[in-house]
Amino acid sequence: MKYKAYKLAFTSGIHIGKTMLVDSNPGIHADTLFSALCQEALKIGGDTLAELYGYACDGKLQISDAFPYIGDICYLPKPMKRIVTESQGDSTLKKLYKKLTYIPADKLDVYLRGELDARQETNKIRDLGHSTTRTSAAVRGKVDTEPYHVGVYQFNDGNGLYIILGYEDEKVLDLTEMLLECLSYSGIGGRRSSGLGRFELYNMKVDRSLEDRLTRTGKEYMTLSVSLPQDDELEMALDGANYKLIKRSGFVSSYTYSEEYLRKKDLYVLDSGACVINKYMGSVYDVSAGGRHPVYRYAKPMFLEVTCV
């Protein structure tokens, strides 16, 4: 498997809601990215969607969650594993260490040794951007105009999100890059008709140490994408694992699926940052519920070796 990274430099704010319209989350899960790529593939038509789906199912394409970058510093999710820190007697620093969400990719070894300056990194990540709320007006028939609020995350200049692609060959890469380029104009997330979610796509070099961890074998691995082991993998995958389950749901964004917006089936997955000792394949699950065609939920892992030496 070869790896390539891309910066998503957002030209406007982005709305990736959690449960309410006013919520705004600066990260994007791999299943959201894959769904958006499927929508672009449908627009192109032909066998494009079948190709994309096939590559993902066969493990020829891997997609990470989208993680923050600040200037030239790329961040990873904090590994869900117990770390013995240098400041075990300092309760304040222990709490900061526990509350960290992201860590600099070039300081992963420092973190695993328990030597990361949690206070400094907490202050740095605050420079990523800020959440705001936009107020818009909804007009429904002859009823009076009703205001509603939308949560928007705005990245500060020079900051944004990046993703890592794993690909088997250039044919897989070419298709995925084309769809990413199309997506940059369409936008990702909610309220795209208002101009949210559009970005400029830039190639980014994968750090050598990070690439080594993506390809080497170790005793423990961290997931870089939301994932769900298949039924026959579940017991093995969760043996000795540290993870958090999150619910993935939402509505189907397809005009051909049904005459009205229908919800996808809920799927509980392992959040990125989960640490496992046994690798698994995961799958691309069909979460359709009563519509005219399948709806795909990407839940395959990308593994990063995090053995502490």
Phi, psi and omega in degrees: 000132175259159184228143178215145183241154182221137173270136173252100181265103187285129181272351176215182177290173180224142177242106172240092186285159175262287179235331183242155181298330182279349176290151176211127185239128184285349180260163178228128179281155183299327180292326176293318177298314182296318178299319179294322177294324176298320178298319178293322178296322177297322179297322180288323176083194183064222181263015187300313181294317180298322177297310181301312180299317181297316179299318181292314181297321183278359180078013178278346178228130174236142180231128176275166165298164175267120183249160183288151163230145177236106186064240180262004183261121177260145184246153176240158174294148177293127179300136179275070178216154182288129180241130175271115184266163178290341187249047183299334181271353182261104185294327180295313180292326177297320179293320178297318179299319181291325184278349178305135176258318180235152175230150179298135182299325182281358178242021181300316179298321179297318178297314183297332177277356180078024185248009182287140176280093186296323181295315179297316182290327176298319179292322182295317185293340177293342179279357183300313183174199183208154178267140175226171177234127177258141178252127179234172181242133177251129178247117183242105180060231181259008179286153180302151178301134180243123177285148173218160186243140181236128176281131182232134174258128182246119178281141174290159182306134178085001182242162178176212180236155175224156177230158174244131175252135168254132184217148183278320181208177186294331179297317177296315181296316182300316180296314183293319178297320178299316181291323176297320179296317176299318181295328181298330179276325180285323184094160180231149181097196183269166176056039180293333178295342177267006177093005182279154171085003180275148185211163171258136186258127181231139172292146181221135180286132176284127178305138185302317181295325178291318179297322177299318181291332179288335187251343187268161179265139179213195181266344182210146184226147174250140177277140177253012178210156172297143186204162177213116177300149173292163185307317183280356177257345194302309183298315180295317184294323184271354178293116180075012184271154170240123189204167173231132177271137174231149180269130176249125183212199179129181181260155178279124179262072179214127180286338182267353184286315180195169180287340180229162178293125177243150180280150170282160172294140176292145177222127177266125185232166174279128179291155175297147186101350177300141181246128184227159175255346179239121178290156178215166185271322188067194182197174168253109190266146175272115182247024177290154181212082174094003180270189186270349182210164179296155174233121190264134174244112181286125181214051179249140185276149162247125187258141174235124182292129182228034176295128180272121182252000000 
